[in-house]
Structure formats: structure tokens, C-alpha cells
mmCIF file of C-alpha atoms in Angstrom:
data_model
loop_
_atom_site.group_PDB
_atom_site.id
_atom_site.type_symbol
_atom_site.label_atom_id
_atom_site.label_comp_id
_atom_site.label_asym_id
_atom_site.label_seq_id
_atom_site.Cartn_x
_atom_site.Cartn_y
_atom_site.Cartn_z
ATOM 1 C CA UNK A 35 -0.204 -6.648 -67.149
ATOM 2 C CA UNK A 36 -2.883 -5.351 -64.828
ATOM 3 C CA UNK A 37 -3.508 -6.638 -61.320
ATOM 4 C CA UNK A 38 -6.907 -6.657 -59.786
ATOM 5 C CA UNK A 39 -7.114 -6.293 -56.024
ATOM 6 C CA UNK A 40 -10.299 -6.402 -53.972
ATOM 7 C CA UNK A 41 -10.204 -4.094 -50.968
ATOM 8 C CA UNK A 42 -12.564 -4.907 -48.149
ATOM 9 C CA UNK A 43 -14.296 -2.292 -46.083
ATOM 10 C CA UNK A 44 -13.787 -1.491 -42.386
ATOM 11 C CA UNK A 45 -12.084 -4.071 -40.191
ATOM 12 C CA UNK A 46 -11.721 -6.463 -43.120
ATOM 13 C CA UNK A 47 -9.368 -4.179 -45.061
ATOM 14 C CA UNK A 48 -6.508 -6.660 -44.801
ATOM 15 C CA UNK A 49 -4.606 -5.352 -47.840
ATOM 16 C CA UNK A 50 -4.343 -1.785 -46.607
ATOM 17 C CA UNK A 51 -1.050 -0.782 -45.040
ATOM 18 C CA UNK A 52 -1.198 0.248 -41.407
ATOM 19 C CA UNK A 53 1.142 0.987 -38.536
ATOM 20 C CA UNK A 54 0.872 0.915 -34.755
ATOM 21 C CA UNK A 55 0.075 4.085 -32.884
ATOM 22 C CA UNK A 56 2.145 5.173 -29.893
ATOM 23 C CA UNK A 57 0.116 6.906 -27.204
ATOM 24 C CA UNK A 58 1.515 8.612 -24.092
ATOM 25 C CA UNK A 59 -0.655 8.486 -20.988
ATOM 26 C CA UNK A 60 0.828 10.949 -18.535
ATOM 27 C CA UNK A 61 2.995 11.813 -16.776
ATOM 28 C CA UNK A 62 0.250 14.201 -15.682
ATOM 29 C CA UNK A 63 -3.026 12.605 -16.646
ATOM 30 C CA UNK A 64 -6.273 11.886 -14.738
ATOM 31 C CA UNK A 65 -5.833 8.156 -15.351
ATOM 32 C CA UNK A 66 -2.358 7.794 -13.846
ATOM 33 C CA UNK A 67 -2.911 8.555 -10.121
ATOM 34 C CA UNK A 68 0.119 10.821 -10.015
ATOM 35 C CA UNK A 69 3.088 11.506 -12.212
ATOM 36 C CA UNK A 70 3.408 8.074 -13.788
ATOM 37 C CA UNK A 71 3.846 7.860 -17.550
ATOM 38 C CA UNK A 72 2.675 4.943 -19.681
ATOM 39 C CA UNK A 73 3.973 4.585 -23.232
ATOM 40 C CA UNK A 74 1.286 2.518 -24.943
ATOM 41 C CA UNK A 75 1.495 0.957 -28.398
ATOM 42 C CA UNK A 76 -1.915 0.468 -30.020
ATOM 43 C CA UNK A 77 -3.092 -1.639 -32.911
ATOM 44 C CA UNK A 78 -6.449 -0.019 -33.441
ATOM 45 C CA UNK A 79 -8.161 -0.177 -30.055
ATOM 46 C CA UNK A 80 -6.028 -3.095 -28.878
ATOM 47 C CA UNK A 81 -2.954 -2.556 -26.664
ATOM 48 C CA UNK A 82 0.066 -4.443 -28.016
ATOM 49 C CA UNK A 83 2.731 -3.141 -25.645
ATOM 50 C CA UNK A 84 3.051 -0.990 -22.528
ATOM 51 C CA UNK A 85 6.096 0.608 -20.960
ATOM 52 C CA UNK A 86 5.687 2.208 -17.517
ATOM 53 C CA UNK A 87 8.115 5.133 -17.242
ATOM 54 C CA UNK A 88 8.850 6.121 -13.650
ATOM 55 C CA UNK A 89 11.076 8.589 -11.857
ATOM 56 C CA UNK A 90 9.150 11.831 -12.171
ATOM 57 C CA UNK A 91 8.807 12.079 -8.364
ATOM 58 C CA UNK A 92 12.236 10.758 -7.413
ATOM 59 C CA UNK A 93 13.528 12.515 -4.267
ATOM 60 C CA UNK A 94 16.527 10.334 -3.454
ATOM 61 C CA UNK A 95 15.216 9.265 -0.044
ATOM 62 C CA UNK A 96 17.667 6.370 0.173
ATOM 63 C CA UNK A 97 20.635 8.756 -0.154
ATOM 64 C CA UNK A 98 19.064 11.207 2.284
ATOM 65 C CA UNK A 99 18.925 8.383 4.861
ATOM 66 C CA UNK A 100 22.737 8.367 4.859
ATOM 67 C CA UNK A 101 23.120 11.937 6.126
ATOM 68 C CA UNK A 102 20.544 11.811 8.929
ATOM 69 C CA UNK A 103 20.733 10.024 12.242
ATOM 70 C CA UNK A 104 18.525 7.140 13.272
ATOM 71 C CA UNK A 105 15.874 9.398 14.751
ATOM 72 C CA UNK A 106 15.757 11.783 11.805
ATOM 73 C CA UNK A 107 15.338 9.108 9.112
ATOM 74 C CA UNK A 108 11.831 8.360 10.404
ATOM 75 C CA UNK A 109 10.595 11.661 8.963
ATOM 76 C CA UNK A 110 11.843 10.600 5.520
ATOM 77 C CA UNK A 111 10.525 7.053 5.717
ATOM 78 C CA UNK A 112 6.892 7.941 6.343
ATOM 79 C CA UNK A 113 6.542 10.032 3.179
ATOM 80 C CA UNK A 114 7.214 7.747 0.216
ATOM 81 C CA UNK A 115 3.794 6.105 0.582
ATOM 82 C CA UNK A 116 1.765 8.969 1.954
ATOM 83 C CA UNK A 117 -1.269 6.756 2.525
ATOM 84 C CA UNK A 118 0.690 4.384 4.807
ATOM 85 C CA UNK A 119 2.822 6.745 6.866
ATOM 86 C CA UNK A 120 2.607 4.868 10.170
ATOM 87 C CA UNK A 121 3.422 1.533 8.546
ATOM 88 C CA UNK A 122 6.455 3.081 6.822
ATOM 89 C CA UNK A 123 7.784 4.467 10.098
ATOM 90 C CA UNK A 124 7.308 1.093 11.719
ATOM 91 C CA UNK A 125 9.582 -0.736 9.278
ATOM 92 C CA UNK A 126 12.436 1.694 9.904
ATOM 93 C CA UNK A 127 12.282 1.568 13.699
ATOM 94 C CA UNK A 128 12.060 -2.234 13.642
ATOM 95 C CA UNK A 129 15.274 -2.367 11.598
ATOM 96 C CA UNK A 130 17.069 0.062 13.925
ATOM 97 C CA UNK A 131 15.841 -1.729 17.043
ATOM 98 C CA UNK A 132 17.051 -5.027 15.638
ATOM 99 C CA UNK A 133 20.508 -3.548 14.973
ATOM 100 C CA UNK A 134 20.811 -1.872 18.364
ATOM 101 C CA UNK A 135 19.226 -4.647 20.412
ATOM 102 C CA UNK A 136 16.585 -2.308 21.852
ATOM 103 C CA UNK A 137 13.401 -4.030 23.048
ATOM 104 C CA UNK A 138 10.294 -1.808 23.135
ATOM 105 C CA UNK A 139 7.822 -2.280 26.021
ATOM 106 C CA UNK A 140 4.913 -4.681 25.556
ATOM 107 C CA UNK A 141 2.397 -1.817 25.563
ATOM 108 C CA UNK A 142 4.261 -0.156 22.704
ATOM 109 C CA UNK A 143 4.210 -3.387 20.688
ATOM 110 C CA UNK A 144 0.438 -3.760 20.921
ATOM 111 C CA UNK A 145 -0.170 -0.048 20.365
ATOM 112 C CA UNK A 146 1.960 -0.186 17.235
ATOM 113 C CA UNK A 147 -0.116 -3.079 15.918
ATOM 114 C CA UNK A 148 -3.352 -1.234 16.641
ATOM 115 C CA UNK A 149 -2.184 1.918 14.866
ATOM 116 C CA UNK A 150 -0.768 -0.083 11.949
ATOM 117 C CA UNK A 151 -4.127 -1.777 11.355
ATOM 118 C CA UNK A 152 -6.004 1.520 11.553
ATOM 119 C CA UNK A 153 -3.519 2.949 9.033
ATOM 120 C CA UNK A 154 -4.139 -0.080 6.795
ATOM 121 C CA UNK A 155 -7.878 0.619 6.810
ATOM 122 C CA UNK A 156 -7.262 4.289 5.970
ATOM 123 C CA UNK A 157 -5.143 3.243 3.000
ATOM 124 C CA UNK A 158 -7.674 0.726 1.700
ATOM 125 C CA UNK A 159 -10.614 3.096 2.075
ATOM 126 C CA UNK A 160 -8.885 5.605 -0.168
ATOM 127 C CA UNK A 161 -8.588 3.070 -2.992
ATOM 128 C CA UNK A 162 -12.052 1.610 -2.395
ATOM 129 C CA UNK A 163 -13.455 5.095 -2.876
ATOM 130 C CA UNK A 164 -11.243 6.293 -5.723
ATOM 131 C CA UNK A 165 -11.230 3.175 -7.919
ATOM 132 C CA UNK A 166 -14.959 3.369 -8.814
ATOM 133 C CA UNK A 167 -14.333 6.923 -10.081
ATOM 134 C CA UNK A 168 -12.189 5.394 -12.843
ATOM 135 C CA UNK A 169 -15.279 3.543 -13.999
ATOM 136 C CA UNK A 170 -17.689 6.462 -13.700
ATOM 137 C CA UNK A 171 -19.070 5.980 -10.183
ATOM 138 C CA UNK A 172 -18.420 9.044 -8.047
ATOM 139 C CA UNK A 173 -20.675 8.322 -5.057
ATOM 140 C CA UNK A 174 -18.520 5.698 -3.224
ATOM 141 C CA UNK A 175 -15.683 8.132 -2.533
ATOM 142 C CA UNK A 176 -17.941 10.295 -0.389
ATOM 143 C CA UNK A 177 -18.800 7.280 1.739
ATOM 144 C CA UNK A 178 -15.149 6.232 1.876
ATOM 145 C CA UNK A 179 -14.045 9.668 3.058
ATOM 146 C CA UNK A 180 -16.759 9.677 5.694
ATOM 147 C CA UNK A 181 -15.255 6.511 7.175
ATOM 148 C CA UNK A 182 -11.731 7.836 6.764
ATOM 149 C CA UNK A 183 -12.616 10.925 8.768
ATOM 150 C CA UNK A 184 -13.921 8.715 11.565
ATOM 151 C CA UNK A 185 -10.567 6.952 11.826
ATOM 152 C CA UNK A 186 -8.530 10.088 11.184
ATOM 153 C CA UNK A 187 -10.096 11.635 14.276
ATOM 154 C CA UNK A 188 -8.655 8.986 16.584
ATOM 155 C CA UNK A 189 -5.315 8.909 14.727
ATOM 156 C CA UNK A 190 -5.027 12.678 15.007
ATOM 157 C CA UNK A 191 -5.933 12.587 18.686
ATOM 158 C CA UNK A 192 -3.161 10.145 19.545
ATOM 159 C CA UNK A 193 -0.393 11.469 17.274
ATOM 160 C CA UNK A 194 -1.252 15.054 16.388
ATOM 161 C CA UNK A 195 -0.967 14.289 12.671
ATOM 162 C CA UNK A 196 -3.448 13.427 9.961
ATOM 163 C CA UNK A 197 -1.089 12.252 7.237
ATOM 164 C CA UNK A 198 2.509 12.008 8.480
ATOM 165 C CA UNK A 199 2.043 10.821 12.022
ATOM 166 C CA UNK A 200 5.670 10.759 13.245
ATOM 167 C CA UNK A 201 4.521 8.731 16.249
ATOM 168 C CA UNK A 202 7.043 5.877 16.143
ATOM 169 C CA UNK A 203 10.300 6.227 18.005
ATOM 170 C CA UNK A 204 13.280 3.922 18.308
ATOM 171 C CA UNK A 205 12.341 2.000 21.450
ATOM 172 C CA UNK A 206 8.586 2.538 21.352
ATOM 173 C CA UNK A 207 6.174 5.365 20.659
ATOM 174 C CA UNK A 208 6.386 9.127 21.102
ATOM 175 C CA UNK A 209 4.071 9.282 24.115
ATOM 176 C CA UNK A 210 1.398 7.358 25.953
ATOM 177 C CA UNK A 211 -2.133 6.885 24.676
ATOM 178 C CA UNK A 212 -4.672 9.511 25.827
ATOM 179 C CA UNK A 213 -7.081 8.625 28.615
ATOM 180 C CA UNK A 214 -10.202 6.960 27.205
ATOM 181 C CA UNK A 215 -8.684 6.741 23.722
ATOM 182 C CA UNK A 216 -9.127 2.971 23.411
ATOM 183 C CA UNK A 217 -12.866 3.331 24.004
ATOM 184 C CA UNK A 218 -13.051 5.937 21.251
ATOM 185 C CA UNK A 219 -11.134 3.607 18.948
ATOM 186 C CA UNK A 220 -13.660 0.825 19.531
ATOM 187 C CA UNK A 221 -16.533 3.181 18.712
ATOM 188 C CA UNK A 222 -14.764 4.381 15.566
ATOM 189 C CA UNK A 223 -14.089 0.816 14.430
ATOM 190 C CA UNK A 224 -17.745 -0.136 14.817
ATOM 191 C CA UNK A 225 -18.817 2.999 12.943
ATOM 192 C CA UNK A 226 -16.508 2.132 10.046
ATOM 193 C CA UNK A 227 -17.719 -1.468 10.062
ATOM 194 C CA UNK A 228 -21.285 -0.263 9.589
ATOM 195 C CA UNK A 229 -20.235 2.299 6.996
ATOM 196 C CA UNK A 230 -18.482 -0.360 4.927
ATOM 197 C CA UNK A 231 -21.878 -1.915 4.222
ATOM 198 C CA UNK A 232 -22.910 1.245 2.369
ATOM 199 C CA UNK A 233 -19.774 1.193 0.214
ATOM 200 C CA UNK A 234 -20.134 -2.508 -0.569
ATOM 201 C CA UNK A 235 -23.847 -2.217 -1.306
ATOM 202 C CA UNK A 236 -23.060 0.444 -3.896
ATOM 203 C CA UNK A 237 -20.362 -1.546 -5.665
ATOM 204 C CA UNK A 238 -20.312 -5.280 -4.971
ATOM 205 C CA UNK A 239 -23.538 -6.116 -6.753
ATOM 206 C CA UNK A 240 -23.366 -3.382 -9.360
ATOM 207 C CA UNK A 241 -23.667 -5.015 -12.779
ATOM 208 C CA UNK A 242 -21.900 -2.142 -14.559
ATOM 209 C CA UNK A 243 -18.946 -2.413 -12.166
ATOM 210 C CA UNK A 244 -18.820 -6.174 -12.724
ATOM 211 C CA UNK A 245 -18.948 -5.773 -16.503
ATOM 212 C CA UNK A 246 -15.981 -3.387 -16.405
ATOM 213 C CA UNK A 247 -13.832 -5.469 -14.030
ATOM 214 C CA UNK A 248 -14.638 -9.192 -14.236
ATOM 215 C CA UNK A 249 -12.084 -11.031 -16.395
ATOM 216 C CA UNK A 250 -10.215 -7.779 -17.091
ATOM 217 C CA UNK A 251 -6.490 -7.382 -16.405
ATOM 218 C CA UNK A 252 -5.850 -10.939 -15.226
ATOM 219 C CA UNK A 253 -2.594 -11.477 -13.305
ATOM 220 C CA UNK A 254 -1.824 -15.154 -12.768
ATOM 221 C CA UNK A 255 -0.351 -16.576 -9.597
ATOM 222 C CA UNK A 256 2.930 -17.423 -11.345
ATOM 223 C CA UNK A 257 3.242 -13.938 -12.799
ATOM 224 C CA UNK A 258 2.659 -12.379 -9.386
ATOM 225 C CA UNK A 259 5.403 -14.518 -7.881
ATOM 226 C CA UNK A 260 7.848 -13.865 -10.741
ATOM 227 C CA UNK A 261 7.465 -10.097 -10.537
ATOM 228 C CA UNK A 262 7.619 -9.973 -6.739
ATOM 229 C CA UNK A 263 4.080 -8.626 -6.503
ATOM 230 C CA UNK A 264 2.766 -8.623 -2.945
ATOM 231 C CA UNK A 265 -0.112 -7.458 -0.807
ATOM 232 C CA UNK A 266 -3.789 -7.538 -1.839
ATOM 233 C CA UNK A 267 -2.856 -7.584 -5.549
ATOM 234 C CA UNK A 268 -0.849 -10.807 -5.166
ATOM 235 C CA UNK A 269 -3.427 -12.418 -2.901
ATOM 236 C CA UNK A 270 -6.146 -11.670 -5.463
ATOM 237 C CA UNK A 271 -4.163 -13.898 -7.838
ATOM 238 C CA UNK A 272 -4.029 -16.760 -5.334
ATOM 239 C CA UNK A 273 -0.600 -16.035 -3.818
ATOM 240 C CA UNK A 274 -1.403 -16.938 -0.221
ATOM 241 C CA UNK A 275 1.284 -14.990 1.629
ATOM 242 C CA UNK A 276 1.043 -12.470 4.452
ATOM 243 C CA UNK A 277 3.989 -11.629 6.702
ATOM 244 C CA UNK A 278 1.705 -11.038 9.674
ATOM 245 C CA UNK A 279 0.818 -14.729 9.597
ATOM 246 C CA UNK A 280 3.783 -16.367 7.870
ATOM 247 C CA UNK A 281 6.693 -14.469 9.472
ATOM 248 C CA UNK A 282 5.101 -12.645 12.405
ATOM 249 C CA UNK A 283 6.678 -9.457 13.720
ATOM 250 C CA UNK A 284 5.601 -7.391 16.733
ATOM 251 C CA UNK A 285 2.987 -9.643 18.430
ATOM 252 C CA UNK A 286 1.062 -10.802 15.351
ATOM 253 C CA UNK A 287 2.014 -14.362 16.231
ATOM 254 C CA UNK A 288 -0.377 -14.162 19.190
ATOM 255 C CA UNK A 289 -3.340 -13.292 16.972
ATOM 256 C CA UNK A 290 -5.286 -15.242 14.401
ATOM 257 C CA UNK A 291 -4.627 -13.340 11.156
ATOM 258 C CA UNK A 292 -7.009 -14.463 8.371
ATOM 259 C CA UNK A 293 -5.517 -14.016 4.908
ATOM 260 C CA UNK A 294 -8.015 -12.938 2.252
ATOM 261 C CA UNK A 295 -7.342 -14.522 -1.151
ATOM 262 C CA UNK A 296 -8.980 -14.948 -4.541
ATOM 263 C CA UNK A 297 -7.962 -17.028 -7.548
ATOM 264 C CA UNK A 298 -9.304 -15.008 -10.487
ATOM 265 C CA UNK A 299 -6.562 -12.369 -10.439
ATOM 266 C CA UNK A 300 -8.708 -9.820 -12.295
ATOM 267 C CA UNK A 301 -9.708 -6.250 -11.437
ATOM 268 C CA UNK A 302 -12.806 -7.413 -9.575
ATOM 269 C CA UNK A 303 -10.811 -9.870 -7.444
ATOM 270 C CA UNK A 304 -8.331 -7.149 -6.484
ATOM 271 C CA UNK A 305 -11.126 -4.818 -5.424
ATOM 272 C CA UNK A 306 -12.888 -7.532 -3.409
ATOM 273 C CA UNK A 307 -9.643 -8.532 -1.678
ATOM 274 C CA UNK A 308 -9.146 -4.942 -0.630
ATOM 275 C CA UNK A 309 -12.693 -4.660 0.723
ATOM 276 C CA UNK A 310 -12.477 -7.940 2.647
ATOM 277 C CA UNK A 311 -9.095 -6.937 4.047
ATOM 278 C CA UNK A 312 -10.732 -3.899 5.664
ATOM 279 C CA UNK A 313 -12.953 -6.179 7.749
ATOM 280 C CA UNK A 314 -9.935 -8.297 8.786
ATOM 281 C CA UNK A 315 -8.005 -5.206 9.860
ATOM 282 C CA UNK A 316 -10.959 -3.867 11.830
ATOM 283 C CA UNK A 317 -11.157 -7.189 13.695
ATOM 284 C CA UNK A 318 -7.413 -7.100 14.407
ATOM 285 C CA UNK A 319 -7.661 -3.503 15.622
ATOM 286 C CA UNK A 320 -10.408 -4.517 18.047
ATOM 287 C CA UNK A 321 -8.299 -7.444 19.305
ATOM 288 C CA UNK A 322 -5.317 -5.129 19.868
ATOM 289 C CA UNK A 323 -7.462 -2.587 21.730
ATOM 290 C CA UNK A 324 -8.859 -5.347 23.952
ATOM 291 C CA UNK A 325 -5.352 -6.619 24.710
ATOM 292 C CA UNK A 326 -4.094 -3.120 25.531
ATOM 293 C CA UNK A 327 -6.960 -2.702 27.975
ATOM 294 C CA UNK A 328 -5.765 -5.736 29.954
ATOM 295 C CA UNK A 329 -2.080 -4.775 30.116
ATOM 296 C CA UNK A 330 -0.834 -3.211 33.339
ATOM 297 C CA UNK A 331 0.238 0.410 33.358
ATOM 298 C CA UNK A 332 3.791 0.920 32.258
ATOM 299 C CA UNK A 333 6.083 2.803 29.908
ATOM 300 C CA UNK A 334 5.331 3.221 26.213
ATOM 301 C CA UNK A 335 9.000 3.604 25.274
ATOM 302 C CA UNK A 336 12.501 3.004 26.612
ATOM 303 C CA UNK A 337 15.219 5.534 27.255
ATOM 304 C CA UNK A 338 17.839 5.636 24.520
ATOM 305 C CA UNK A 339 21.235 7.362 24.390
ATOM 306 C CA UNK A 340 21.287 11.007 23.354
ATOM 307 C CA UNK A 341 23.460 10.020 20.407
ATOM 308 C CA UNK A 342 22.181 6.698 19.114
ATOM 309 C CA UNK A 343 24.703 4.588 17.227
ATOM 310 C CA UNK A 344 24.082 1.167 15.717
ATOM 311 C CA UNK A 345 26.924 -1.358 15.879
ATOM 312 C CA UNK A 346 28.659 -2.262 12.642
ATOM 313 C CA UNK A 347 26.719 -4.840 10.666
ATOM 314 C CA UNK A 348 23.586 -5.191 8.597
ATOM 315 C CA UNK A 349 20.005 -6.343 8.937
ATOM 316 C CA UNK A 350 16.837 -6.588 6.914
ATOM 317 C CA UNK A 351 13.413 -5.848 8.370
ATOM 318 C CA UNK A 352 10.259 -6.340 6.351
ATOM 319 C CA UNK A 353 6.652 -5.668 7.199
ATOM 320 C CA UNK A 354 3.260 -6.303 5.632
ATOM 321 C CA UNK A 355 2.368 -2.763 4.618
ATOM 322 C CA UNK A 356 -1.089 -1.900 3.281
ATOM 323 C CA UNK A 357 0.083 -2.117 -0.352
ATOM 324 C CA UNK A 358 2.353 -5.124 0.133
ATOM 325 C CA UNK A 359 5.784 -5.992 1.473
ATOM 326 C CA UNK A 360 8.028 -3.118 2.526
ATOM 327 C CA UNK A 361 11.615 -4.039 3.328
ATOM 328 C CA UNK A 362 14.431 -2.014 4.853
ATOM 329 C CA UNK A 363 18.008 -3.204 4.389
ATOM 330 C CA UNK A 364 20.123 -1.338 6.925
ATOM 331 C CA UNK A 365 23.931 -1.330 6.805
ATOM 332 C CA UNK A 366 25.835 0.304 9.665
ATOM 333 C CA UNK A 367 29.516 1.085 10.183
ATOM 334 C CA UNK A 368 29.069 2.004 13.817
ATOM 335 C CA UNK A 369 28.171 5.646 13.228
ATOM 336 C CA UNK A 370 25.102 7.654 14.236
ATOM 337 C CA UNK A 371 23.884 7.620 10.619
ATOM 338 C CA UNK A 372 23.204 4.586 8.392
ATOM 339 C CA UNK A 373 25.979 3.786 5.953
ATOM 340 C CA UNK A 374 23.281 2.454 3.609
ATOM 341 C CA UNK A 375 19.521 2.165 3.815
ATOM 342 C CA UNK A 376 17.911 0.341 0.909
ATOM 343 C CA UNK A 377 14.143 0.480 0.638
ATOM 344 C CA UNK A 378 12.137 -2.266 -1.025
ATOM 345 C CA UNK A 379 8.763 -0.652 -1.629
ATOM 346 C CA UNK A 380 5.586 -2.549 -2.472
ATOM 347 C CA UNK A 381 4.404 -0.236 -5.268
ATOM 348 C CA UNK A 382 7.691 -0.515 -7.186
ATOM 349 C CA UNK A 383 7.371 -4.264 -7.649
ATOM 350 C CA UNK A 384 3.623 -4.197 -8.202
ATOM 351 C CA UNK A 385 3.844 -1.681 -11.053
ATOM 352 C CA UNK A 386 6.376 -3.855 -12.901
ATOM 353 C CA UNK A 387 3.576 -6.294 -13.692
ATOM 354 C CA UNK A 388 1.409 -3.720 -15.505
ATOM 355 C CA UNK A 389 2.601 -4.677 -19.039
ATOM 356 C CA UNK A 390 1.580 -8.297 -18.435
ATOM 357 C CA UNK A 391 -1.947 -7.221 -17.527
ATOM 358 C CA UNK A 392 -2.472 -4.706 -20.319
ATOM 359 C CA UNK A 393 -1.074 -6.470 -23.381
ATOM 360 C CA UNK A 394 -3.965 -7.619 -25.536
ATOM 361 C CA UNK A 395 -6.520 -5.518 -23.670
ATOM 362 C CA UNK A 396 -8.683 -2.798 -25.125
ATOM 363 C CA UNK A 397 -7.682 0.804 -24.572
ATOM 364 C CA UNK A 398 -10.996 1.344 -22.781
ATOM 365 C CA UNK A 399 -9.914 -1.208 -20.162
ATOM 366 C CA UNK A 400 -6.547 0.453 -19.551
ATOM 367 C CA UNK A 401 -7.866 2.792 -16.867
ATOM 368 C CA UNK A 402 -9.748 -0.012 -15.098
ATOM 369 C CA UNK A 403 -6.578 -2.131 -15.001
ATOM 370 C CA UNK A 404 -4.283 0.669 -13.905
ATOM 371 C CA UNK A 405 -6.603 1.778 -11.115
ATOM 372 C CA UNK A 406 -6.889 -1.766 -9.774
ATOM 373 C CA UNK A 407 -3.134 -2.007 -9.147
ATOM 374 C CA UNK A 408 -3.427 0.227 -6.040
ATOM 375 C CA UNK A 409 -0.056 1.985 -6.077
ATOM 376 C CA UNK A 410 1.323 5.283 -4.792
ATOM 377 C CA UNK A 411 3.739 7.002 -7.170
ATOM 378 C CA UNK A 412 5.977 8.260 -4.359
ATOM 379 C CA UNK A 413 6.315 4.651 -3.217
ATOM 380 C CA UNK A 414 7.556 3.722 -6.706
ATOM 381 C CA UNK A 415 10.051 6.543 -7.118
ATOM 382 C CA UNK A 416 11.195 6.919 -3.479
#
């Protein structure tokens, strides 16, 4: 008995046997922003499953915290997210100060806020410049680096560093601000504000950029909350939460902190949230500089014991870092070193949501989605 079977051609060949293709992106690949590996399962051009594989940059920072004293751990803490070094230092010293009961001077509090907001702008400018490269636009990164250099000049002047500032100390800052530095900060902020118009003019209304990002890689508000996503990525999905406003630390409670949100949750919304956040941070930096100008002369730090020991106990300090919420869980047994220092990094939680965004997407959209998640691999692996 013969059987007749009609075989269609092309995409209609439903009777032909097929199997999914497994594709490895990374760990060293231009699309992965560092040594992150994605194990992607494809059905034709459609992504059916994604598994982020991390750990290629793991340095064991949390264990290294345990064999260094409370001053030395700062040098470890500012390196896991190398684009947010000052903000990383800040979370550690806040945790130690809370444990030891040390109160930094008012001038140090406002200077920390000013430097943290400048560091936030530096972080965001890097992603605002590099993300368009994923989609074929190389020009914006030159503008972004121009603005970064403007801010790096004032950051380098005050701290001596361009990447790992090492300017925070338990009890305040390393040293006082240089004479006339606040005026130079104001000029730099205004220069960056004007320069942002060039970056936004290149991208915001670009129809090719919109076609590649609008409706692509949608992360819903519920998904963001379930995965613990935070920062601009979560706010682009409508999760209206910012520690600077909702649980103020330092002196953020004395400032009006606008929280930039979107509801679409797609690649375009994440990019726009990041761009709008730059303007908010520039405004906050100006407010901090103005407040510092009115404060009377005084110390920028307090004297601490030569051997600094935290009393036995534990505390948790969290801050609104550029990429999201960074938390430091410090456990002390009364020694000069932490017994345990657990780091909750923003990038680690944010990357967990990648499979939700990519499933069902086209392979061509994978790079656009991955680039819009704004992570640092060292911040994932710690």
C-alpha cells in the first residue's frame, strides 16, 4: 500500500522533521558587554529559550572582605561595578558608619551626594553612548565620551582618580574639596546639559532606532518586581521606586528627587529612562553644589581610631546606585574585619530577567534586548 504525502516548500514544510538549534553567544563576544555567556535555543530565527551563564569574572570579593579591615574593604567594593566606583564605596562606608555609630560632618554628607550624582551621570553616559552601537549607530558614543571627559576632569581634580576614586572614608571623605572646585562643577554640569541635547537629537527621533527598540524586549511591571529588578530598567516598566525618594539616606530627604518612569517596559523605554535620569542627576548635582556653597567652613571627616572595630551585630545598608539597588549586609563579631559582608548587586538581579525578555523574540533582536539591560559583568559575578 503506497502513501502519498504532499511536502510544502519553505516555511510551510510542516511534514519535514526538524530540531532546535543551540547557539552559544559568548563568553567572549561583541554582543555580550564582557564575559557573559548566553546559551540560546533557536527554532529557526525565533528564540525559544535563553540561559544566562555567569561566573567567568568571579573574584570572590565577598570572601576577600573578611580578611581586610574596614578601611581596606573600600578598595574592593569600588571595583565590582567599575562604572559606579564612588557609589559602591558609599554603600560600604554607610554600613560601617551605621555599625560603629560614626556620624560624618554635614559638609561630607552633601559632598558625597554631589559626587554620587556626578558618578551616576558618568555611568549613564557610557550606556547612552554604547547602546546605539549595538544597533549600528557609532556617532553617539563620541558625544557621550566628550561629556564624560568634562565630568571626569572635575572628579579627577577632587579625588585623583578617573575610575576607582577611593575618596570615601569611614567618617567622611579623604580630604577637603579644592578651592574653587564647586564653581568648576557648576560649569561642567551646564556643559554636559548642553551636550546632552546633541546625543538626544541623534537618537530620540531616529526612526531606525525606534524601529529596532519600540515594542522589543518588553519587561512587565510584575516581572520586574518578581525578579527583583531595580534602577532605570525597573522604572521603565512602571515600577515607581527610588531609594533616594522612598527611603532617603544621606540628605536626599531634603531635596526634591523626581523619579523618571515609563510604562512600556521595552528597549526604547529603558533608553529614554536613562537619558531623562541624566537630567535629574544634573539638577541634583547643582542643588548639592549650591547647598555646599552656603555651609560654613568645617571638617570633611571625623577622626577615627587607628584600629577601627565594629561592635558585634549586623546591619544592612542599601543605596540607589546608577544601575539599581546595591545592598551591603554587614555582620560583625567585634573584630577589625567583617565576619561576613554580603553584597546585593543591581546587575545580578537585573540579568536574571533576560530569559523573560528574549523568549519568543527574533535572533536579530537579541543584541538590542541585551544591550538595553545596562549591566556590568563584574557587578554580576562580584
